[in-house]
Coordinates of C-alpha atoms in Angstrom, one line a residue:
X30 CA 7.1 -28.0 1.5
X31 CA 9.3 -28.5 4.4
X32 CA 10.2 -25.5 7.1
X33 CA 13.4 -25.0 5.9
X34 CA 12.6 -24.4 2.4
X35 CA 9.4 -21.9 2.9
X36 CA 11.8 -19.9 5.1
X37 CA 14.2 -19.8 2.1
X38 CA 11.6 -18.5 -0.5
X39 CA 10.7 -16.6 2.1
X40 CA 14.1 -15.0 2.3
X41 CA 14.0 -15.0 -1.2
X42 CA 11.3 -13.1 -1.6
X43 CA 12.2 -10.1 0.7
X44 CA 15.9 -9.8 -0.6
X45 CA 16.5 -11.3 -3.5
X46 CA 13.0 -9.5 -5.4
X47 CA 14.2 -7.2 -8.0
X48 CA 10.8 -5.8 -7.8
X49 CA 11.4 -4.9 -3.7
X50 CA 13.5 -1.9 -3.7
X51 CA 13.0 1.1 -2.0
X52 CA 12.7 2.6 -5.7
X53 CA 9.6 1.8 -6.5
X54 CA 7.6 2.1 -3.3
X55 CA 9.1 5.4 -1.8
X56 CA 9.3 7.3 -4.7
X57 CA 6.2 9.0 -7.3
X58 CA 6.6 9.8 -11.1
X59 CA 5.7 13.7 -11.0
X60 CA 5.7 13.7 -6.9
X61 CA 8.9 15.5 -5.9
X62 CA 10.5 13.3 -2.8
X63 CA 9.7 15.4 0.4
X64 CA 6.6 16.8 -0.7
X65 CA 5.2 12.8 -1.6
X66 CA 6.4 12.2 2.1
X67 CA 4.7 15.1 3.3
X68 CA 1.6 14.1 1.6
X69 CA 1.4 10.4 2.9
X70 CA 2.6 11.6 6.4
X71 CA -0.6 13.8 6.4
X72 CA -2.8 11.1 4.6
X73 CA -1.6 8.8 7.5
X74 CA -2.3 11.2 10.3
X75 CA -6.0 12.0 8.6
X76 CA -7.1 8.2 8.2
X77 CA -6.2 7.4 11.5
X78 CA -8.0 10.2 12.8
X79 CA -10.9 9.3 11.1
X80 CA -10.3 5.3 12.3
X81 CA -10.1 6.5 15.9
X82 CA -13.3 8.8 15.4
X83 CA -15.4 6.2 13.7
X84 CA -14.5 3.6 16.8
X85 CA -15.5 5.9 19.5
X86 CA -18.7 6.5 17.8
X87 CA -19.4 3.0 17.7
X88 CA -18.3 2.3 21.5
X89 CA -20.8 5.6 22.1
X90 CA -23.5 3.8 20.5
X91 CA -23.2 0.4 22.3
X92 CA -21.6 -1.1 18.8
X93 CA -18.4 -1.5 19.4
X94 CA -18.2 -5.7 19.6
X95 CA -19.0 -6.1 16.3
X96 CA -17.1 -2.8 14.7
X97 CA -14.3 -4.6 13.2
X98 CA -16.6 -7.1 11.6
X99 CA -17.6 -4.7 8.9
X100 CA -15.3 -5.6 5.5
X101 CA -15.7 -1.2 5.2
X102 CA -14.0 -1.1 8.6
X103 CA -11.2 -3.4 7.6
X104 CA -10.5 -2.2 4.3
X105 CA -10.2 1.3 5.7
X106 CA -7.5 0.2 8.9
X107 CA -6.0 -1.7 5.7
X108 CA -5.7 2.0 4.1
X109 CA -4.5 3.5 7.4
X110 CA -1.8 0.8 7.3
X111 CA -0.7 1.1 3.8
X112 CA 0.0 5.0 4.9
X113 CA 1.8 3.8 7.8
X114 CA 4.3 1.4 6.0
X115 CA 4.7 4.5 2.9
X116 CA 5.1 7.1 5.2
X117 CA 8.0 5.2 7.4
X118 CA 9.6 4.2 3.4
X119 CA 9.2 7.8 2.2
X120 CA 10.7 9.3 5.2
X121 CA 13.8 6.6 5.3
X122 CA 14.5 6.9 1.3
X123 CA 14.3 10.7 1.5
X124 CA 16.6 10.4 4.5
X125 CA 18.8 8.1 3.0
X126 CA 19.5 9.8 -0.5
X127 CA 20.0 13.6 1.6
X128 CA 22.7 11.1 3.5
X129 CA 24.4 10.1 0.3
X130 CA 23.9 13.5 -1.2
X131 CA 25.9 14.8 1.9
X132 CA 28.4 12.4 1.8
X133 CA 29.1 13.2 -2.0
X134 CA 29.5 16.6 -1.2
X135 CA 32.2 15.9 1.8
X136 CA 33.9 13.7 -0.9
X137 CA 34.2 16.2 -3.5
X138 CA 35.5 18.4 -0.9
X139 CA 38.5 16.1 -0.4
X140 CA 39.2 14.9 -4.0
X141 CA 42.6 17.4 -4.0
X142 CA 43.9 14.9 -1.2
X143 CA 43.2 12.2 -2.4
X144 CA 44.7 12.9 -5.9
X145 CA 47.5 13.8 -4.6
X146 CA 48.0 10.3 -3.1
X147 CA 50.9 7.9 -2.9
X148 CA 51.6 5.0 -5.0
X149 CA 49.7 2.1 -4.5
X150 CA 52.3 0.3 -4.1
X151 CA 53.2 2.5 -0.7
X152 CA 49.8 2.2 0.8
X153 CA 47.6 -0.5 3.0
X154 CA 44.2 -1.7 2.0
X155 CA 43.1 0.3 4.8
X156 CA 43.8 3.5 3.3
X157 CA 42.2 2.6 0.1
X158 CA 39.1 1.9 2.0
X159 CA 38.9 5.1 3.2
X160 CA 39.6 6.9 0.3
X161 CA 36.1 5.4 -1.3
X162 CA 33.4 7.8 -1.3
X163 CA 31.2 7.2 1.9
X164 CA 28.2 6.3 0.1
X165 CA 29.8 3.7 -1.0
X166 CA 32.3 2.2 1.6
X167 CA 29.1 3.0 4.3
X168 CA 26.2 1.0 2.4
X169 CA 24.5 -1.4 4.3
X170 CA 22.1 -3.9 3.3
X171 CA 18.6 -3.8 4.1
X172 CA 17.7 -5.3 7.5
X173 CA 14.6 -7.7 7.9
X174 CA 11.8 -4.6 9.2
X175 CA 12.7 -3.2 5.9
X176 CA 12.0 -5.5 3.7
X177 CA 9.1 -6.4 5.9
X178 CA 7.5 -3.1 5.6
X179 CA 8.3 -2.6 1.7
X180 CA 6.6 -6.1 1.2
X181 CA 3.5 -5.2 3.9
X182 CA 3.2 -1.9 1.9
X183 CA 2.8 -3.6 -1.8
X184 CA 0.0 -6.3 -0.2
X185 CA -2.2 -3.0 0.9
X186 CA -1.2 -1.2 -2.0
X187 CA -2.7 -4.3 -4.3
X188 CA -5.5 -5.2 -1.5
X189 CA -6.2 -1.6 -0.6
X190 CA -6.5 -0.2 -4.5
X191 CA -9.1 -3.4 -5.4
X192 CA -11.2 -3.4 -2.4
X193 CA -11.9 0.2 -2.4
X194 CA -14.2 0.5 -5.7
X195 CA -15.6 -2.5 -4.3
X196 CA -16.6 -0.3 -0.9
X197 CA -18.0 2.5 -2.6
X198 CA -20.1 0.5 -4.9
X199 CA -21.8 -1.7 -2.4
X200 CA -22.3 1.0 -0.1
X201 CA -23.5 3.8 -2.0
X202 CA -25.9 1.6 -4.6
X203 CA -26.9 -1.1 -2.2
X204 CA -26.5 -0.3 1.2
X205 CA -27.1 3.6 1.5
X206 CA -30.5 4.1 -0.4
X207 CA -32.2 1.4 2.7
X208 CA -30.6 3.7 5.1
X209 CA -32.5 6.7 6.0
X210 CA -30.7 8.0 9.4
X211 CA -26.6 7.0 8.3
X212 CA -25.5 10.4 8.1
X213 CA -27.7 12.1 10.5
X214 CA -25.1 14.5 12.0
X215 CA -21.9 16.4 10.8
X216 CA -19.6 13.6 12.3
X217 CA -21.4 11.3 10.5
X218 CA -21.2 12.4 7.2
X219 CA -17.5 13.0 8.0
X220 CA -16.9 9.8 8.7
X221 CA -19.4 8.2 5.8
X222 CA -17.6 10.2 3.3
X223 CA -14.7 9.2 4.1
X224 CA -14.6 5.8 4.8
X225 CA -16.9 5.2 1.6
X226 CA -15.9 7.8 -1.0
X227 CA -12.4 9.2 -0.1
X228 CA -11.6 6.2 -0.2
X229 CA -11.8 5.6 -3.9
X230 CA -10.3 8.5 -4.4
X231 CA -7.1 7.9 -2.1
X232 CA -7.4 4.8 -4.4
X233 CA -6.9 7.1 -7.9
X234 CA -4.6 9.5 -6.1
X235 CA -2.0 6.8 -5.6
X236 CA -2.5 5.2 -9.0
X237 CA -2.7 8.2 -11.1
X238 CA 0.3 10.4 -9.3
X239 CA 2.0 9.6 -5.8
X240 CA 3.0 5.5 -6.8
X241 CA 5.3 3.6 -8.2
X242 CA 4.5 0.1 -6.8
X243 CA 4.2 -2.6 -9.6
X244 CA 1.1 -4.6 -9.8
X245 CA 1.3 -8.4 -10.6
X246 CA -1.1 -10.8 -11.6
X247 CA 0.2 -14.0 -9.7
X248 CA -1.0 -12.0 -6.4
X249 CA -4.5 -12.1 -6.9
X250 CA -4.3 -15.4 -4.7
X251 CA -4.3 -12.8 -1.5
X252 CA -7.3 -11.2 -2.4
X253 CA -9.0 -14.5 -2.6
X254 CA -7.4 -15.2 0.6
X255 CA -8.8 -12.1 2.3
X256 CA -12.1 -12.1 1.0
X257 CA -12.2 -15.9 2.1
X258 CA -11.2 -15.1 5.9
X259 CA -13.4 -12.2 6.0
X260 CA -16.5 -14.7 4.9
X261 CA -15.2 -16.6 7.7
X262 CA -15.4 -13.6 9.8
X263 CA -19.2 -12.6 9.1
X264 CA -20.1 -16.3 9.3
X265 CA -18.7 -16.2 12.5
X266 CA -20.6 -13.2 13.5
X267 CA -24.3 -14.8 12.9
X268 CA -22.6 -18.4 14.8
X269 CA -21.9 -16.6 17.7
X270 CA -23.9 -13.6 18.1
X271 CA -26.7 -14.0 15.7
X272 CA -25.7 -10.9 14.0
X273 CA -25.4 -10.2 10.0
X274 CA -23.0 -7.7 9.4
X275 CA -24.7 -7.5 6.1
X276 CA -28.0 -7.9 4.9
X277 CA -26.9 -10.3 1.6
X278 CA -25.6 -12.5 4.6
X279 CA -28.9 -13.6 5.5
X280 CA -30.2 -17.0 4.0
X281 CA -33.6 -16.0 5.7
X282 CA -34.3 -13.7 2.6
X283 CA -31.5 -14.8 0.0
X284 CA -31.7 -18.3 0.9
X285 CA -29.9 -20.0 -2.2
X286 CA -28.1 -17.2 -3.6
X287 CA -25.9 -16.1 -1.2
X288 CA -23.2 -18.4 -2.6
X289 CA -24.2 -16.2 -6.2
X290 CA -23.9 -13.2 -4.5
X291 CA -20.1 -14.0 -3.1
X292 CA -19.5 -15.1 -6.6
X293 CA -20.7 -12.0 -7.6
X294 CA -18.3 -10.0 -5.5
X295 CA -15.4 -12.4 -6.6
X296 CA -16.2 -11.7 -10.3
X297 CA -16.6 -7.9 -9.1
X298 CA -12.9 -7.8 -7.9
X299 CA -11.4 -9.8 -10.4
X300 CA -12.6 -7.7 -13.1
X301 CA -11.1 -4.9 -10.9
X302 CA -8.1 -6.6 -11.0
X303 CA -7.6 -6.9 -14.6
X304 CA -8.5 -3.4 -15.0
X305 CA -6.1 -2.1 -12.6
X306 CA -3.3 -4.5 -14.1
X307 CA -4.0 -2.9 -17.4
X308 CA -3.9 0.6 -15.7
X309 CA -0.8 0.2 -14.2
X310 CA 1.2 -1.1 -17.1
X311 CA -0.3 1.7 -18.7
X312 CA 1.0 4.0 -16.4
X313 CA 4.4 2.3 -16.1
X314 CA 4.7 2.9 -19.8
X315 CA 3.4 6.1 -20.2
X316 CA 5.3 8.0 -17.3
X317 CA 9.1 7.1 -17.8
X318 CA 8.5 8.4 -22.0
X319 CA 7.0 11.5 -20.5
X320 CA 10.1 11.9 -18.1
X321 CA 12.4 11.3 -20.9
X322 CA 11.0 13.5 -23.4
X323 CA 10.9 16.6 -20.9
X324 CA 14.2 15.6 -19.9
X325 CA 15.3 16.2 -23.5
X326 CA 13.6 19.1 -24.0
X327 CA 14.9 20.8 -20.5
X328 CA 18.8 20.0 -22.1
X329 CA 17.9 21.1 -25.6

C-alpha cells in the first residue's frame, strides 16, 4: 500500500466513520451530560494521582528503571489516558450543545424580525445567511485533534475494558498469594487496590452505565498488536538487564511452556473479547428500548 493511499484510509477513518461521532463517545445512556463529565474529570484526576504515587514509590525504592516494564503499569497509564481523551470529549460536547442551546434561544428571540422580512426577491444572499439559525450557519467541521482524540479514546476504551480482567486475574490468583510483603503499608494497599481491582471495576462502570462507545470485532488485531510489543518489551528487559518482569517469563523454571503460557493469555483475552462484544450489543440493544419505553410513559 503506497503512502498516499494509507493516508487516505487514514483520513477516511477519522472523518468519514459513522461510528466516530462525538455521540457515542461523550455521551452515557442513564448518565446525564455534566454529571458523566464531572465523573470522568474526577476519575481522570484520581488515576493519575495514583500513577504519579505509584512512580515515586518505585523511584523511593531504587525501582524506577524498570517501572514501566510491568504490563499492570501500562494498562493502568492506558486507563489514565482513556480518562484524559473522555474527559477533554465530555467537556467539548457538553460545551458545544449549551453553545447551540444558546444560540437557539437568541434565535427564537428574533423570529418576529425575521418573519416580518422582505420578499426574496428584494434581498441578497447575504441576508439570508444571516437569518439561519446560528447553530446552523456557525457549524464547523471537526478538526484533526478531534478526531484524533475520539479515535485514541475508542482504542483505550477496547484495549483498556479487555486488559483489565486480565490484570486482576493474574495478579490476585497468581501473582499475590507468592507475595507476602506487597501491601505492607497503607500506601501500598492504596495503590494495589487500585491498580489491580479498581480497575476492573472502572472497567464495569463504563460498560454497564457512563459509555456509549461501540465495540467491534475487526479490532481485536490491536490487542494482538499490544500484547505482541509488550512481549517484546519484557524480552527486552531480561536481554539487557537480566531482569524478569514476571516470573512465567523465566525459561529457567517454565522452560518449554512459556510459548503455552502466552497462548494461554491470548486465549484468555480473546475469550474476553467475545464476551464483551456480546455484552455490548447487549447493552446497545437493551438501553435505547428502555429509553423509549420511559419516554412513552413520561408523555402518556
Amino acid at each position: 500500500m503506497t503512502r498516499l493511499g494509507i493516508r487516505r484510509r487514514f483520513y477516511c477513518f477519522l472523518f468519514h466513520n459513522p461510528e466516530l461521532r462525538d455521540e457515542l463517545f461523550a455521551t452515557s445512556y442513564v448518565v446525564p451530560q455534566r454529571i458523566l463529565a464531572g465523573i470522568r474529570s474526577t476519575l481522570f484526576i484520581y488515576c493519575l494521582a495514583v500513577l504519579i504515587s505509584n512512580l515515586a514509590v518505585n523511584v523511593a525504592h531504587g525501582a524506577g528503571w524498570n517501572w514501566a516494564a510491568y504490563f499492570t503499569t501500562l494498562t493502568f497509564f492506558g486507563i489514565t489516558l482513556y480518562y484524559g481523551f473522555a474527559s477533554y470529549t465530555t467537556i467539548a460536547y457538553a460545551w458545544k450543545q449549551q453553545k447551540i442551546r444558546t444560540d437557539g434561544a437568541a434565535t427564537l428571540v428574533d423570529s418576529e424580525s425575521v418573519s416580518q422580512s422582505p420578499p426574496l426577491s428584494d434581498i441578497g444572499e447575504g441576508y439570508i445567511k444571516n437569518s439561519m439559525p446560528r447553530e446552523i450557519a456557525q457549524t464547523q467541521p471537526p478538526s484533526l485533534a478531534h478526531q484524533v482524540a475520539l479515535a485514541s479514546q475508542w482504542i483505550l476504551y477496547e484495549s483498556f475494558t479487555c486488559f483489565a480482567p486480565l490484570v486482576s486475574l493474574i495478579y490476585w490468583a497468581l501473582l499475590f498469594p507468592t507475595q507476602d510483603d506487597i501491601l505492607d503499608s497503607g500506601l501500598d494497599t492504596w495503590m494495589g487496590v487500585s491498580m489491580h481491582a479498581l480497575n476492573s471495576v472502572l472497567m464495569l462502570c463504563e460498560v454497564g452505565v457512563f459509555a456509549k462507545t461501540p465495540y467491534r470485532y475487526s479490532h481485536f488485531w490491536i490487542l494482538f498488536v499490544f500484547l505482541a510489543l509488550y512481549l517484546g518489551l519484557a524480552y527486552f528487559m531480561v536481554g539487557v538487564y537480566g531482569f524478569y518482569v514476571y516470573p512465567f517469563f523465566d525459561s529457567r523454571y517454565f522452560g518449554g511452556y512459556i510459548a503455552l503460557i502466552c497462548l494461554l493469555i491470548i486465549d484468555i483475552i480473546a475469550v474476553v473479547w467475545v464476551i464483551m462484544l456480546m455484552v455490548h450489543r447487549l447493552r446497545d440493544g437493551l438501553y435505547p428500548r428502555w429509553l423509549l419505553k420511559r419516554q412513552r410513559s413520561t408523555v402518556f
